[in-house]
Amino acid sequence: MYLRAGLGFTALVKLVHFASATVTDPTILDACPGYNVQNVSSSGANFTADLVLAGKACNVFGEDIEQLKLELTYETKDRIHLKITDPSNARFEVPETVLPRPQADDSVSPDSATIKFNYTESPFSFSIYRTSTEEILFSTASHTLIFEPQYLRVKTNLPPDANLYGLGEHTDSFRLPTHNYTRTFWSRDAYGVPNNTNLYGNHPVYFEHRNTGTHGVFLLNSNGMDVKINDTESTGMTLEYNVIGGVLDFYFLAGSESDPVELARQYAKVVGAPAEVPYWSFGLHQCRFGYHDFVDVAGVISNYSAAQIPLETMWTDIGTRSPHIPLDHANTQVFCADYMYKRRVFTLDPYYFPLDRMREIVDYLHAHDQRYIVMTDPAVAYVSGEDYGAYERGTDADIWMKAANGSSPFLGLVWPGVTVFPDWFNEKTQEYWTNEIKLFYDPDTGLDIDGVWIDMNEPASFCNYPCTDPFAQAEEQDLPPARATLPPDHDTPIFGNAQSRNRKRVDHSHDDVQNPPYAIANAAGTGALSDKTAYTDAIHANGLIEYDTHNIYGTMMSTATREAMLARRPGQRTLIITRSTFAGAGAHVGKWLGDNLSQWYQLRESLSGILGMASVYQVPMVGADICGFGDNTTETLCARWALAGAFYPFMRNHNGDTSISQEFYRWPTVAQAARNALDIRYRLIDYIYTAFHQAHADGTPVLNPLWYKFPKDANTFGIDTQFFFGDSILVSPVVEENVTSVRVYYPEEAFYDFFDLSRTYYQGGATVDLNDVNFTSIPLSIKGGAVLPLREKGAMTTTELRKTDFELVVAPALDGTASGTLYLDDGISLEPASTTTVSFTYQDKKLTVEGSFGHPTDVNVARVRFADVQSKPQNVKLNGNAVEEGKIAFDSERGVLDVSLAIPFTEGFTIEYQ
């Protein structure tokens, strides 16, 4: 136990310091003296003050800092930036190179702000309230501020049964629990993605939704922390930040009283709007942790084609036995294979994955309009004298993260055994990383990859704490493991008959960075901050240490990798999928949700996971491993997951080496489910591609929880097994085992069955049981008010899809109107030479299509489908001219009017009926 003088004995017995977490009696912390306000200065949008310790120091987890600096700025009419620092000592702040700060609007004044700051002088507390209603959104009243070298505490009151979302990454419900609940922020390798623990990434932002509006709070701090939400205290429901370093750097976002999506846009202005991704990235991706060799990989590609299941991108994982999983794991087959030589990054195994045969596979994929991606980890094997270029060049450039002594590299334990880690703060590291990617992935001499998959970038290490001898632990854990199969004949035929197979230095000299006095609830290993990762005292080139920078290591690697790929293919978008993220990562990369399990409950939890990333954290290119990564899937689970996963923005089937194979073609039911789901997905790709373009422009979410669209309907606040794909497609997957029904909530609006356009409406909203949902189908509905631009049919590749005609679906809202947009470009350029932007407006039985057609579509509008048509129309007109009777079809039972057009999609037009 680590306590300082000044805390009385009665308090001592109420503080419990566990090996993995510290539990405190909140009354003890609230009894600390806090600070008084002095030297207030206010000028326009800016407010500053000194905060001086108000009484005898509490010294709960260190010595209270006697004087602080408060700085506040009304940056926009909807955003307040509040910062509390120690003016006498440099403390770590997230560098602007990692997360650039938003610009303030100099014309803003407090009088024009939609939220305002108020404070009490003694002891200091503050509140943020909505200007129009004076409703308090954030208040530290009754909860004193604590600011110590390794402990910062801010606590706000909440309304009863608060609707809170965010504070990721986690696998808990989308609407956060509020009873004795802790969210811990400390990146870790989290096999099985367990509930109620810290996982791979850190996004310390929450959205709170009330009937009166939606607002957000973002704490820009990358140090370890616990955020505690509780409803059992005498002061009512509270949310408490317990941070073990850095500064208090808050952004308060006004959001909106009527439209929650506006809050998402405001957050995007702080952390950056998402990067645009290539058109092809919305196709199906396939990977396996355990493909034996090049023949195995080629066989998978061939088998997808033979099964008529569209495969856009083939991936190769590292593919060796995971130290997380025992060798005697029941009912599994252990593969010890991967594309690398001795598991070393930027290498190929010359026997199992020889360069010439792998280039043949990549050439085959590209010739068939498909793509290839491999895994790239941060850890580099610590070997010398073995002609391992990635290690030798990094050593020559001196770009490895250093041990606490500041001279020798910090050593960890990852797939290739003992490893070193690139230091992303070193000014030479970007050049090193760009060069390694350029050399290994050279189109003429190496693997001509189309994107990069990043794993283990928390950074993860398999070394058990204390890691005093990583070499001995490497032997104990058999890293790297030997191959378990013989290599194939180099000349084995493939594709014809293959079978599947710098700043002022922060002084931590007086801090205990290995075991800080306040212990966050880290779930890795023993709970020590350095367990299963780089040591917290590992040093970066600029003097910073991992204690402060740990949670941004993954995002820094992701950004460096994106820059390297942009240098490799200048002017082209790339796809980077990473595991560890921090706030702002979506501006550079996408993410998969990590090493999940083939369990029904994890299918359900994946939906809240993608909602968090896409609708709150601004990381919309997100998906979970479809059918599950660990354990063995089943035919019905994999079928249901293929159907639900078709509505992840990033769609990939991926599983582990100790599990059975689960490519979609392995079971008849799964194969048909995949074909059905992918046909729908591919028809919708231009719709979601348009949504991504809008997200890149202003942060509008590409996925929406139901309450984003129906913010006054309390029934929607807790729903996380239904969501909107884009603005208008309501996805309601079956996520329970051995059932063919699903309970669906329809808010008060017209909804249309995606397949037959039949209309559903329940006044006031209703929960409905949908029955007879077989294992190859998924309930989909179109929210009234949408005009959807769909491809007429799916295709085997996205290249082929772009040659397929469009059809327009008009699904009117209750007021009889509908609208939509379509954005097209070449699908790959960062700055396209030409674009097409089309708007669709429907009113009074007339659809108007207009826009700019700079980028050639090279296809037709095949037909227009009108839903909710009450009777057969007397006439239909295209641009004022009557349409032939033979081109008109009316379904009186469902109220659907189909008009065949087959006109070039090169200009606007109108179509109306009477």
mmCIF file of N, CA and C in Angstrom, residues 290-362:
data_model
loop_
_atom_site.group_PDB
_atom_site.id
_atom_site.type_symbol
_atom_site.label_atom_id
_atom_site.label_comp_id
_atom_site.label_asym_id
_atom_site.label_seq_id
_atom_site.Cartn_x
_atom_site.Cartn_y
_atom_site.Cartn_z
ATOM 1 N N GLY A 290 -3.735 -19.096 -39.562
ATOM 2 C CA GLY A 290 -3.341 -20.490 -39.626
ATOM 3 C C GLY A 290 -3.370 -21.113 -41.002
ATOM 4 N N TYR A 291 -3.392 -20.326 -42.076
ATOM 5 C CA TYR A 291 -3.235 -20.918 -43.391
ATOM 6 C C TYR A 291 -1.828 -21.512 -43.483
ATOM 7 N N HIS A 292 -1.749 -22.759 -43.932
ATOM 8 C CA HIS A 292 -0.488 -23.494 -43.902
ATOM 9 C C HIS A 292 0.575 -22.885 -44.804
ATOM 10 N N ASP A 293 0.182 -22.555 -46.037
ATOM 11 C CA ASP A 293 1.185 -22.231 -47.040
ATOM 12 C C ASP A 293 0.496 -21.558 -48.217
ATOM 13 N N PHE A 294 1.263 -21.273 -49.262
ATOM 14 C CA PHE A 294 0.717 -20.572 -50.420
ATOM 15 C C PHE A 294 -0.364 -21.383 -51.125
ATOM 16 N N VAL A 295 -0.265 -22.695 -51.085
ATOM 17 C CA VAL A 295 -1.286 -23.536 -51.714
ATOM 18 C C VAL A 295 -2.616 -23.378 -50.984
ATOM 19 N N ASP A 296 -2.552 -23.341 -49.668
ATOM 20 C CA ASP A 296 -3.743 -23.157 -48.845
ATOM 21 C C ASP A 296 -4.423 -21.825 -49.175
ATOM 22 N N VAL A 297 -3.639 -20.767 -49.247
ATOM 23 C CA VAL A 297 -4.184 -19.438 -49.541
ATOM 24 C C VAL A 297 -4.843 -19.421 -50.920
ATOM 25 N N ALA A 298 -4.140 -19.967 -51.916
ATOM 26 C CA ALA A 298 -4.694 -19.995 -53.272
ATOM 27 C C ALA A 298 -5.983 -20.806 -53.326
ATOM 28 N N GLY A 299 -6.040 -21.887 -52.550
ATOM 29 C CA GLY A 299 -7.230 -22.713 -52.535
ATOM 30 C C GLY A 299 -8.444 -21.983 -52.006
ATOM 31 N N VAL A 300 -8.252 -21.152 -50.996
ATOM 32 C CA VAL A 300 -9.364 -20.378 -50.452
ATOM 33 C C VAL A 300 -9.924 -19.438 -51.517
ATOM 34 N N ILE A 301 -9.022 -18.770 -52.226
ATOM 35 C CA ILE A 301 -9.453 -17.856 -53.288
ATOM 36 C C ILE A 301 -10.266 -18.614 -54.336
ATOM 37 N N SER A 302 -9.768 -19.763 -54.752
ATOM 38 C CA SER A 302 -10.455 -20.563 -55.767
ATOM 39 C C SER A 302 -11.803 -21.059 -55.275
ATOM 40 N N ASN A 303 -11.859 -21.470 -54.021
ATOM 41 C CA ASN A 303 -13.098 -22.031 -53.499
ATOM 42 C C ASN A 303 -14.189 -20.984 -53.348
ATOM 43 N N TYR A 304 -13.824 -19.753 -53.005
ATOM 44 C CA TYR A 304 -14.835 -18.690 -52.969
ATOM 45 C C TYR A 304 -15.418 -18.477 -54.363
ATOM 46 N N SER A 305 -14.550 -18.462 -55.358
ATOM 47 C CA SER A 305 -15.015 -18.276 -56.728
ATOM 48 C C SER A 305 -15.926 -19.424 -57.152
ATOM 49 N N ALA A 306 -15.518 -20.643 -56.831
ATOM 50 C CA ALA A 306 -16.321 -21.809 -57.211
ATOM 51 C C ALA A 306 -17.683 -21.802 -56.526
ATOM 52 N N ALA A 307 -17.736 -21.281 -55.321
ATOM 53 C CA ALA A 307 -18.987 -21.230 -54.570
ATOM 54 C C ALA A 307 -19.853 -20.038 -54.950
ATOM 55 N N GLN A 308 -19.356 -19.195 -55.850
ATOM 56 C CA GLN A 308 -20.077 -17.992 -56.288
ATOM 57 C C GLN A 308 -20.381 -17.069 -55.106
ATOM 58 N N ILE A 309 -19.408 -16.969 -54.211
ATOM 59 C CA ILE A 309 -19.481 -16.016 -53.105
ATOM 60 C C ILE A 309 -18.463 -14.919 -53.392
ATOM 61 N N PRO A 310 -18.892 -13.678 -53.512
ATOM 62 C CA PRO A 310 -17.960 -12.604 -53.857
ATOM 63 C C PRO A 310 -16.836 -12.470 -52.823
ATOM 64 N N LEU A 311 -15.608 -12.485 -53.282
ATOM 65 C CA LEU A 311 -14.445 -12.248 -52.425
ATOM 66 C C LEU A 311 -13.664 -11.095 -53.026
ATOM 67 N N GLU A 312 -13.578 -10.012 -52.280
ATOM 68 C CA GLU A 312 -12.872 -8.830 -52.781
ATOM 69 C C GLU A 312 -11.400 -8.834 -52.399
ATOM 70 N N THR A 313 -11.105 -9.230 -51.146
ATOM 71 C CA THR A 313 -9.737 -9.104 -50.647
ATOM 72 C C THR A 313 -9.349 -10.336 -49.843
ATOM 73 N N MET A 314 -8.218 -10.923 -50.203
ATOM 74 C CA MET A 314 -7.640 -12.034 -49.441
ATOM 75 C C MET A 314 -6.598 -11.474 -48.488
ATOM 76 N N TRP A 315 -6.629 -11.960 -47.252
ATOM 77 C CA TRP A 315 -5.708 -11.501 -46.209
ATOM 78 C C TRP A 315 -4.855 -12.677 -45.735
ATOM 79 N N THR A 316 -3.648 -12.385 -45.292
ATOM 80 C CA THR A 316 -2.812 -13.400 -44.660
ATOM 81 C C THR A 316 -2.425 -12.931 -43.265
ATOM 82 N N ASP A 317 -2.803 -13.726 -42.280
ATOM 83 C CA ASP A 317 -2.476 -13.465 -40.873
ATOM 84 C C ASP A 317 -1.091 -14.038 -40.593
ATOM 85 N N ILE A 318 -0.598 -13.752 -39.399
ATOM 86 C CA ILE A 318 0.699 -14.304 -39.002
ATOM 87 C C ILE A 318 0.609 -15.819 -38.854
ATOM 88 N N GLY A 319 -0.514 -16.303 -38.320
ATOM 89 C CA GLY A 319 -0.858 -17.719 -38.398
ATOM 90 C C GLY A 319 -0.106 -18.677 -37.538
ATOM 91 N N THR A 320 0.361 -18.303 -36.367
ATOM 92 C CA THR A 320 1.012 -19.255 -35.471
ATOM 93 C C THR A 320 0.193 -19.447 -34.214
ATOM 94 N N ARG A 321 0.501 -20.469 -33.450
ATOM 95 C CA ARG A 321 -0.240 -20.746 -32.215
ATOM 96 C C ARG A 321 -0.147 -19.566 -31.268
ATOM 97 N N SER A 322 -1.285 -19.177 -30.729
ATOM 98 C CA SER A 322 -1.320 -18.072 -29.786
ATOM 99 C C SER A 322 -0.924 -18.535 -28.394
ATOM 100 N N PRO A 323 -0.045 -17.793 -27.708
ATOM 101 C CA PRO A 323 0.287 -18.138 -26.327
ATOM 102 C C PRO A 323 -0.912 -18.056 -25.395
ATOM 103 N N HIS A 324 -1.994 -17.397 -25.843
ATOM 104 C CA HIS A 324 -3.181 -17.305 -24.986
ATOM 105 C C HIS A 324 -3.878 -18.655 -24.873
ATOM 106 N N ILE A 325 -3.678 -19.533 -25.876
ATOM 107 C CA ILE A 325 -4.490 -20.735 -25.976
ATOM 108 C C ILE A 325 -3.626 -21.962 -25.721
ATOM 109 N N PRO A 326 -3.978 -22.817 -24.768
ATOM 110 C CA PRO A 326 -3.165 -23.992 -24.499
ATOM 111 C C PRO A 326 -3.144 -24.943 -25.683
ATOM 112 N N LEU A 327 -2.040 -25.679 -25.797
ATOM 113 C CA LEU A 327 -1.894 -26.604 -26.915
ATOM 114 C C LEU A 327 -2.908 -27.737 -26.865
ATOM 115 N N ASP A 328 -3.403 -28.064 -25.679
ATOM 116 C CA ASP A 328 -4.355 -29.157 -25.571
ATOM 117 C C ASP A 328 -5.804 -28.674 -25.624
ATOM 118 N N HIS A 329 -6.013 -27.461 -26.170
ATOM 119 C CA HIS A 329 -7.364 -26.905 -26.299
ATOM 120 C C HIS A 329 -8.268 -27.933 -26.975
ATOM 121 N N ALA A 330 -9.364 -28.226 -26.333
ATOM 122 C CA ALA A 330 -10.213 -29.329 -26.775
ATOM 123 C C ALA A 330 -10.778 -29.109 -28.172
ATOM 124 N N ASN A 331 -10.858 -30.212 -28.918
ATOM 125 C CA ASN A 331 -11.517 -30.234 -30.226
ATOM 126 C C ASN A 331 -10.959 -29.218 -31.195
ATOM 127 N N THR A 332 -9.671 -28.995 -31.160
ATOM 128 C CA THR A 332 -9.074 -28.048 -32.086
ATOM 129 C C THR A 332 -7.870 -28.665 -32.743
ATOM 130 N N GLN A 333 -7.513 -28.103 -33.869
ATOM 131 C CA GLN A 333 -6.305 -28.512 -34.573
ATOM 132 C C GLN A 333 -5.335 -27.353 -34.532
ATOM 133 N N VAL A 334 -4.117 -27.587 -34.095
ATOM 134 C CA VAL A 334 -3.145 -26.516 -33.951
ATOM 135 C C VAL A 334 -2.345 -26.376 -35.234
ATOM 136 N N PHE A 335 -2.345 -25.168 -35.781
ATOM 137 C CA PHE A 335 -1.515 -24.871 -36.932
ATOM 138 C C PHE A 335 -0.332 -24.028 -36.466
ATOM 139 N N CYS A 336 0.837 -24.326 -36.950
ATOM 140 C CA CYS A 336 1.998 -23.489 -36.674
ATOM 141 C C CYS A 336 2.556 -23.040 -38.025
ATOM 142 N N ALA A 337 1.879 -22.115 -38.624
ATOM 143 C CA ALA A 337 2.274 -21.651 -39.950
ATOM 144 C C ALA A 337 1.983 -20.170 -40.071
ATOM 145 N N ASP A 338 2.763 -19.490 -40.878
ATOM 146 C CA ASP A 338 2.476 -18.111 -41.198
ATOM 147 C C ASP A 338 3.313 -17.715 -42.392
ATOM 148 N N TYR A 339 2.992 -16.536 -42.976
ATOM 149 C CA TYR A 339 3.699 -16.149 -44.185
ATOM 150 C C TYR A 339 5.118 -15.673 -43.893
ATOM 151 N N MET A 340 5.413 -15.354 -42.633
ATOM 152 C CA MET A 340 6.714 -14.790 -42.290
ATOM 153 C C MET A 340 7.769 -15.877 -42.052
ATOM 154 N N TYR A 341 9.005 -15.493 -42.169
ATOM 155 C CA TYR A 341 10.124 -16.349 -41.804
ATOM 156 C C TYR A 341 10.404 -16.150 -40.323
ATOM 157 N N LYS A 342 10.225 -17.223 -39.539
ATOM 158 C CA LYS A 342 10.418 -17.189 -38.088
ATOM 159 C C LYS A 342 9.608 -16.070 -37.423
ATOM 160 N N ARG A 343 8.421 -15.784 -37.984
ATOM 161 C CA ARG A 343 7.477 -14.800 -37.425
ATOM 162 C C ARG A 343 8.029 -13.388 -37.440
ATOM 163 N N ARG A 344 8.984 -13.116 -38.295
ATOM 164 C CA ARG A 344 9.624 -11.804 -38.332
ATOM 165 C C ARG A 344 8.919 -10.904 -39.339
ATOM 166 N N VAL A 345 8.542 -9.724 -38.893
ATOM 167 C CA VAL A 345 7.863 -8.784 -39.753
ATOM 168 C C VAL A 345 8.764 -8.401 -40.920
ATOM 169 N N PHE A 346 8.157 -8.136 -42.069
ATOM 170 C CA PHE A 346 8.840 -7.788 -43.317
ATOM 171 C C PHE A 346 9.720 -8.935 -43.827
ATOM 172 N N THR A 347 9.219 -10.168 -43.677
ATOM 173 C CA THR A 347 9.897 -11.328 -44.266
ATOM 174 C C THR A 347 8.854 -12.278 -44.830
ATOM 175 N N LEU A 348 9.302 -13.171 -45.715
ATOM 176 C CA LEU A 348 8.496 -14.285 -46.208
ATOM 177 C C LEU A 348 9.225 -15.588 -45.929
ATOM 178 N N ASP A 349 8.474 -16.616 -45.538
ATOM 179 C CA ASP A 349 9.083 -17.929 -45.383
ATOM 180 C C ASP A 349 9.407 -18.488 -46.774
ATOM 181 N N PRO A 350 10.674 -18.777 -47.070
ATOM 182 C CA PRO A 350 11.048 -19.185 -48.435
ATOM 183 C C PRO A 350 10.527 -20.554 -48.837
ATOM 184 N N TYR A 351 10.080 -21.373 -47.881
ATOM 185 C CA TYR A 351 9.605 -22.719 -48.183
ATOM 186 C C TYR A 351 8.083 -22.798 -48.219
ATOM 187 N N TYR A 352 7.435 -22.150 -47.280
ATOM 188 C CA TYR A 352 5.986 -22.234 -47.186
ATOM 189 C C TYR A 352 5.291 -21.124 -47.977
ATOM 190 N N PHE A 353 5.927 -19.971 -48.034
ATOM 191 C CA PHE A 353 5.371 -18.824 -48.756
ATOM 192 C C PHE A 353 6.460 -18.183 -49.607
ATOM 193 N N PRO A 354 7.022 -18.924 -50.564
ATOM 194 C CA PRO A 354 8.113 -18.373 -51.375
ATOM 195 C C PRO A 354 7.650 -17.148 -52.154
ATOM 196 N N LEU A 355 8.558 -16.198 -52.323
ATOM 197 C CA LEU A 355 8.214 -14.918 -52.926
ATOM 198 C C LEU A 355 7.587 -15.073 -54.307
ATOM 199 N N ASP A 356 8.175 -15.920 -55.159
ATOM 200 C CA ASP A 356 7.655 -16.003 -56.521
ATOM 201 C C ASP A 356 6.231 -16.554 -56.552
ATOM 202 N N ARG A 357 5.915 -17.517 -55.672
ATOM 203 C CA ARG A 357 4.553 -18.062 -55.639
ATOM 204 C C ARG A 357 3.571 -17.065 -55.011
ATOM 205 N N MET A 358 4.040 -16.312 -54.016
ATOM 206 C CA MET A 358 3.165 -15.302 -53.420
ATOM 207 C C MET A 358 2.891 -14.168 -54.407
ATOM 208 N N ARG A 359 3.901 -13.803 -55.179
ATOM 209 C CA ARG A 359 3.675 -12.793 -56.220
ATOM 210 C C ARG A 359 2.689 -13.320 -57.263
ATOM 211 N N GLU A 360 2.737 -14.613 -57.515
ATOM 212 C CA GLU A 360 1.787 -15.208 -58.450
ATOM 213 C C GLU A 360 0.359 -15.079 -57.920
ATOM 214 N N ILE A 361 0.188 -15.292 -56.621
ATOM 215 C CA ILE A 361 -1.129 -15.151 -56.004
ATOM 216 C C ILE A 361 -1.607 -13.708 -56.102
ATOM 217 N N VAL A 362 -0.727 -12.760 -55.786
ATOM 218 C CA VAL A 362 -1.120 -11.349 -55.840
ATOM 219 C C VAL A 362 -1.451 -10.946 -57.269
#
